[in-house]
mmCIF file of C-alpha atoms in Angstrom:
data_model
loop_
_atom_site.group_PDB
_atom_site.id
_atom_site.type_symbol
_atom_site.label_atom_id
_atom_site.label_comp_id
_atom_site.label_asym_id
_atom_site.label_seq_id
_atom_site.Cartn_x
_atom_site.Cartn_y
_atom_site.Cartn_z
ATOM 1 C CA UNK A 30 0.000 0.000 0.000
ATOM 2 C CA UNK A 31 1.082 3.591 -0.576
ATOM 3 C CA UNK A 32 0.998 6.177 2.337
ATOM 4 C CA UNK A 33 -0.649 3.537 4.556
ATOM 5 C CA UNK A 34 -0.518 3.642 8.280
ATOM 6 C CA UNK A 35 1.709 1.216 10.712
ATOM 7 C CA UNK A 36 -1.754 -0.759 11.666
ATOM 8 C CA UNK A 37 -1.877 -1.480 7.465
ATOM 9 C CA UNK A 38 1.527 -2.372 7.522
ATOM 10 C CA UNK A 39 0.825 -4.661 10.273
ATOM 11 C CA UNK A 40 -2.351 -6.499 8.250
ATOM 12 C CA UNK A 41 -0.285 -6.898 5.953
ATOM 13 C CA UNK A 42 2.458 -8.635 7.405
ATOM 14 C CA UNK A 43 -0.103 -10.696 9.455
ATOM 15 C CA UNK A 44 -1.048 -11.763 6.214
ATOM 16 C CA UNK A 45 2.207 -12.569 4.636
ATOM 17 C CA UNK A 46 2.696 -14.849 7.522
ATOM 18 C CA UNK A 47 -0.583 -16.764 7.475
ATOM 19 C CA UNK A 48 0.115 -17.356 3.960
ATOM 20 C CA UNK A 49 3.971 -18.598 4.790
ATOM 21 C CA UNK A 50 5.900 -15.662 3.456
ATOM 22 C CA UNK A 51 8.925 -14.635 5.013
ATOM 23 C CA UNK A 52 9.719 -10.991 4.956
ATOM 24 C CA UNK A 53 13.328 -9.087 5.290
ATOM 25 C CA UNK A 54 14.237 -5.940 5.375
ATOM 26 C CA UNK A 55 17.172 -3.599 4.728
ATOM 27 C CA UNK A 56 18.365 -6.821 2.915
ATOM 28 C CA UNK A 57 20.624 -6.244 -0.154
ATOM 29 C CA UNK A 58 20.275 -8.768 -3.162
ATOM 30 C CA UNK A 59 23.986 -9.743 -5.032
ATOM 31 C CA UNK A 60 22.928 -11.858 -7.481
ATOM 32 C CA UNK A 61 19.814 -14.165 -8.498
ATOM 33 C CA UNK A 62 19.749 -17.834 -9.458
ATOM 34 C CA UNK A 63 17.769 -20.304 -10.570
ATOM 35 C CA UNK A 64 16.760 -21.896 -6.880
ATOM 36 C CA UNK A 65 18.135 -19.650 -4.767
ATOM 37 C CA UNK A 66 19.043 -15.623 -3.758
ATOM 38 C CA UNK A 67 22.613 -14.395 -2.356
ATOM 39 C CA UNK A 68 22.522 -11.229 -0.489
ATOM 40 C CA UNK A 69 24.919 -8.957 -0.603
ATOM 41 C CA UNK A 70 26.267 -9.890 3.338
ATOM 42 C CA UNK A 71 26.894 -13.799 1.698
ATOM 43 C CA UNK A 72 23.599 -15.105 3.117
ATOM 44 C CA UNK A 73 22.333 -17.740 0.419
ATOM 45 C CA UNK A 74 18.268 -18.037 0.539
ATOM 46 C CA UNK A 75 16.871 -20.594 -0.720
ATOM 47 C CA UNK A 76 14.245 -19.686 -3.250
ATOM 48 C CA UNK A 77 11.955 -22.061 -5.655
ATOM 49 C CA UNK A 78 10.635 -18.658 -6.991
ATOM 50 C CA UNK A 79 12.061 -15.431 -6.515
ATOM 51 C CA UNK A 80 9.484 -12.561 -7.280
ATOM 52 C CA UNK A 81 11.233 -8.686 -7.491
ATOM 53 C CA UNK A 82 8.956 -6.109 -6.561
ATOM 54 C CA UNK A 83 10.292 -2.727 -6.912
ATOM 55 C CA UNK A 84 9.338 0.681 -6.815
ATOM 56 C CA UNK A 85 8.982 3.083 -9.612
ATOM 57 C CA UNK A 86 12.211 4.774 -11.251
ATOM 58 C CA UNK A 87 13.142 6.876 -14.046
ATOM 59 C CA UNK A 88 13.517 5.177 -17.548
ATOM 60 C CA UNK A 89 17.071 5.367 -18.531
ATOM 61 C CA UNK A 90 16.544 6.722 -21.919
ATOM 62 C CA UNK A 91 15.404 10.400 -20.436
ATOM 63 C CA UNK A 92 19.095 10.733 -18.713
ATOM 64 C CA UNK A 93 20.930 13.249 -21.321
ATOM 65 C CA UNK A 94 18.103 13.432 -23.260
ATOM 66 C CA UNK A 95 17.696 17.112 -22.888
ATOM 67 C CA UNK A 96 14.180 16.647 -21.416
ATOM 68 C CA UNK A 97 13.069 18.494 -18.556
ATOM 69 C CA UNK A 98 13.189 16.285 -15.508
ATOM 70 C CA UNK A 99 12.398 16.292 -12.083
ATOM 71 C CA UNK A 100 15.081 16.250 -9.474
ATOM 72 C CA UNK A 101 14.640 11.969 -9.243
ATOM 73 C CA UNK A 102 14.958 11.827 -13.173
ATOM 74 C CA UNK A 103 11.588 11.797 -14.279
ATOM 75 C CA UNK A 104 10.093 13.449 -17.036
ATOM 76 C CA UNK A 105 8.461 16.402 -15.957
ATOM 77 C CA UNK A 106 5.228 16.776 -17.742
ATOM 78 C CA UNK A 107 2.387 19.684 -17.464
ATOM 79 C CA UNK A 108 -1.350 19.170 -16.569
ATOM 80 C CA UNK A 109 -2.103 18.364 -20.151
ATOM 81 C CA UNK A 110 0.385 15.733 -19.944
ATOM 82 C CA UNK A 111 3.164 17.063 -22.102
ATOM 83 C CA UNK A 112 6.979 17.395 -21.446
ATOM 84 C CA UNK A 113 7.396 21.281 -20.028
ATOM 85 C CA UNK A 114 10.619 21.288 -22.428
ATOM 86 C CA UNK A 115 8.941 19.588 -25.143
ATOM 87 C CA UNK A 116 5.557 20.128 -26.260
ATOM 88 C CA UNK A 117 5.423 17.754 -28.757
ATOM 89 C CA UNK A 118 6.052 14.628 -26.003
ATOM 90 C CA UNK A 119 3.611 13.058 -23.914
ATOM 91 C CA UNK A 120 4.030 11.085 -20.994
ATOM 92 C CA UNK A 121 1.860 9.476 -18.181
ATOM 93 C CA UNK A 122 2.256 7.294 -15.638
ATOM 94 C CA UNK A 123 5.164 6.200 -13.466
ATOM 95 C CA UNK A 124 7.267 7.561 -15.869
ATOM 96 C CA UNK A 125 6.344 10.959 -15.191
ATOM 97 C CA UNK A 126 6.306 14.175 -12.612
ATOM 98 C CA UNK A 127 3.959 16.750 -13.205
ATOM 99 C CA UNK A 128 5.023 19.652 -12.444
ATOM 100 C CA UNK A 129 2.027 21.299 -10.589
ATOM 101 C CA UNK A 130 2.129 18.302 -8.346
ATOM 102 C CA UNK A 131 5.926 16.739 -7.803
ATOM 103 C CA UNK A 132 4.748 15.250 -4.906
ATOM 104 C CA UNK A 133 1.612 12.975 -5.683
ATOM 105 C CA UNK A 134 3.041 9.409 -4.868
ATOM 106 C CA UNK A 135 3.541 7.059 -8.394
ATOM 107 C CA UNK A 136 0.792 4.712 -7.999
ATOM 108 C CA UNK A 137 -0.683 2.890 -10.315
ATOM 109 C CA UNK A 138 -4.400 4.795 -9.869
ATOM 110 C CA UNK A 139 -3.252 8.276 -11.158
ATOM 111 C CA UNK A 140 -1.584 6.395 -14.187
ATOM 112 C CA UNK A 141 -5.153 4.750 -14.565
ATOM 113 C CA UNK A 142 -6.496 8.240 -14.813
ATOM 114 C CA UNK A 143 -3.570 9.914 -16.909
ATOM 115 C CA UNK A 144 -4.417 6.883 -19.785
ATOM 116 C CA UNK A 145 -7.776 8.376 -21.198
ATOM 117 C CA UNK A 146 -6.211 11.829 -20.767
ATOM 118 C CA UNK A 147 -3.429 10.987 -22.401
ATOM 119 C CA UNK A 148 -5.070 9.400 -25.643
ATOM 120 C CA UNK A 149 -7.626 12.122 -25.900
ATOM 121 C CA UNK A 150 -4.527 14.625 -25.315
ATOM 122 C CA UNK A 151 -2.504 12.551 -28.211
ATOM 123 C CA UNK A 152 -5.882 12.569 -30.411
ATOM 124 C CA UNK A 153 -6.246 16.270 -30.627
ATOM 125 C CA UNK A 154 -2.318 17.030 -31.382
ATOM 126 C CA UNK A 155 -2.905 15.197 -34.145
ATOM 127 C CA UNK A 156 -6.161 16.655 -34.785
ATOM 128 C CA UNK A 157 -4.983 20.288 -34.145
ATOM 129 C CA UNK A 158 -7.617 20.318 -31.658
ATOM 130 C CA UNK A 159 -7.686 21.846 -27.689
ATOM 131 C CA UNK A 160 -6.116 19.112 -25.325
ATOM 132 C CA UNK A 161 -7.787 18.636 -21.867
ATOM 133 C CA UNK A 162 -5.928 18.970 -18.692
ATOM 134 C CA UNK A 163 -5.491 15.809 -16.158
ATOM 135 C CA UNK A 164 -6.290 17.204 -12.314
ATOM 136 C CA UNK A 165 -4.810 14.316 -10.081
ATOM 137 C CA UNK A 166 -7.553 13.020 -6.814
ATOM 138 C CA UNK A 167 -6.814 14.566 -3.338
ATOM 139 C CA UNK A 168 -7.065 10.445 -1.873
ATOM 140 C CA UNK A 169 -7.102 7.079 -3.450
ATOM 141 C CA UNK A 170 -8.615 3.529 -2.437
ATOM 142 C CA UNK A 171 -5.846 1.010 -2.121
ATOM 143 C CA UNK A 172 -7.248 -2.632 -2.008
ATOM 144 C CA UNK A 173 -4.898 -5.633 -2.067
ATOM 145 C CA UNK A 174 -6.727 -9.107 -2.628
ATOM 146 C CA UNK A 175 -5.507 -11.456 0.376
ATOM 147 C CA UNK A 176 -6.148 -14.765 -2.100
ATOM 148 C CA UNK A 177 -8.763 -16.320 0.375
ATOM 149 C CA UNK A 178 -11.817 -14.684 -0.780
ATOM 150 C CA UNK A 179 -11.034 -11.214 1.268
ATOM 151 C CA UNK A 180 -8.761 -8.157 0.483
ATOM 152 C CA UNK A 181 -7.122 -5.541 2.969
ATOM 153 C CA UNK A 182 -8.754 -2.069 2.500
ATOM 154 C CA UNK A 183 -7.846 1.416 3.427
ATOM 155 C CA UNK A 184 -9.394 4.832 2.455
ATOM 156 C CA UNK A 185 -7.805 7.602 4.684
ATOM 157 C CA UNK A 186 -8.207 6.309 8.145
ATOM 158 C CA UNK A 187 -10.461 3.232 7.141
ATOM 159 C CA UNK A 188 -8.637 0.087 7.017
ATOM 160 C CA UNK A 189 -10.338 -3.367 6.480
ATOM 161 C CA UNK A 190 -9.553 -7.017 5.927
ATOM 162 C CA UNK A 191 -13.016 -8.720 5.013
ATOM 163 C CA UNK A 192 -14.823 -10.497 2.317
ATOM 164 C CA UNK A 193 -16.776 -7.116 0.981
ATOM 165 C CA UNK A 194 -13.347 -5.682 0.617
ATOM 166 C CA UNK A 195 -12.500 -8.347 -1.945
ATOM 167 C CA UNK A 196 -15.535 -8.058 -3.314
ATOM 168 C CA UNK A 197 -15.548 -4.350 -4.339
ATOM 169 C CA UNK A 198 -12.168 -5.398 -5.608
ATOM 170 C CA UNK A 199 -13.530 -7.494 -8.076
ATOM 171 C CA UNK A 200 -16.695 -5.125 -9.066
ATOM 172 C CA UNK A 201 -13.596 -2.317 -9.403
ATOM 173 C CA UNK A 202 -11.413 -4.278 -11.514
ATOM 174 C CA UNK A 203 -13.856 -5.980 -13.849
ATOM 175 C CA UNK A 204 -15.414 -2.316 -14.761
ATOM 176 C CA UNK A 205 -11.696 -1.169 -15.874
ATOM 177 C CA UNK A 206 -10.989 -4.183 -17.938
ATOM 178 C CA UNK A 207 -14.926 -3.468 -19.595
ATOM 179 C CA UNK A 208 -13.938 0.137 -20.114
ATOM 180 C CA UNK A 209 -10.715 -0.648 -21.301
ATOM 181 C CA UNK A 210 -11.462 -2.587 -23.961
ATOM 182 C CA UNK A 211 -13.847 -0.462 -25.182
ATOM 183 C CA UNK A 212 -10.913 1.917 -25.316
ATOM 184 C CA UNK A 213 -9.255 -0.615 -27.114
ATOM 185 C CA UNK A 214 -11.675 -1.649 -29.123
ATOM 186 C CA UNK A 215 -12.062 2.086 -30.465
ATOM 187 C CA UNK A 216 -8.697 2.900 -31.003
ATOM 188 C CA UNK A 217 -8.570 -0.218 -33.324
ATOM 189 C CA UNK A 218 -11.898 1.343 -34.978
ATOM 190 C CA UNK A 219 -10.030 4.571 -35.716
ATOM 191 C CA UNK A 220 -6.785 3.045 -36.847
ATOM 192 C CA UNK A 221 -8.521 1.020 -39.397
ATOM 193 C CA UNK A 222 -11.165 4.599 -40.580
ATOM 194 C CA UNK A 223 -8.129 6.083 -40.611
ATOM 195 C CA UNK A 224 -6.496 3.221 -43.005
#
């Protein structure tokens, strides 16, 4: 979860353990193989599947690239969702900074809001037409599905672990993918129109 509070951090965990995860912390990795993980004090784990999470980070190709970036290396983009250096480059997502908010956290539910901004945004540049501007939420839901038929929940101070949780989960997820393909699904429409 992003921005969550210690008691979320602590669901969390509980659940990690009922599920038989192990958890370390300010753990370095050296090197990955094939059935096992060797950190960087010369502690060998072993591992029948290793899964890296990481954060979000800059995309190497905007170092030297004479775009304007943020102090972290990412672009830095204004409300419409272009480069402030380069008006004729778009960006959205984790990619990006936008300038009017550098400090809105890079999760994945402003990059879910940036896409149809973006494509309408990208539409009318080539259609020489006004571009609408992407105002970020003030607060986000952040629901993580548990796999036993409930999710952990928390919405400002409200924090949940409980079947409904999952269950809005699933109502929220299956309207994207619906309204995504129909994004989809139009774009392809276009592409051919436009043939």
């Amino acid at each position: 979860f992003v921005g969550v509070g210690e008691q979320d951090r602590l669901d969390a965990l509980r659940v990690l353990a009922e599920k038989g995860f192990s958890l370390m912390v300010d753990a370095s990795v050296a090197e990955v193989r094939r059935d096992s993980v060797r950190l960087t004090d010369g502690r060998e784990i072993p591992s029948a599947l290793t899964i890296w999470l990481t954060g979000p980070a800059p995309l190497e190709l905007f170092a030297g690239s004479g775009l304007s970036l943020d102090a972290r290396g990412f672009l830095l983009v204004d409300d419409v969702l272009r480069s402030v250096s380069y008006p004729r480059i778009f960006g959205a997502g984790d990619c990006i900074t936008l300038a009017s908010y550098r400090d809105m956290p890079k999760a994945g539910v402003y990059a879910v809001r940036e896409g149809p901004v973006l494509w309408k945004n990208l539409i009318a540049a080539v259609d020489g037409k006004p571009s609408s501007r992407y105002r970020p939420q003030q607060g986000f839901l952040s629901i993580l599905n548990t796999s036993d038929g409930k999710a952990l929940l928390q919405y400002g101070s409200l924090a949940s672990r409980s079947r409904w949780a999952w269950l809005l989960k699933d109502r929220i997820d299956r309207r994207f993918m619906r309204r995504h393909q129909s994004l989809v699904n139009a774009a392809k429409a276009r592409a051919v129109a436009a043939g």
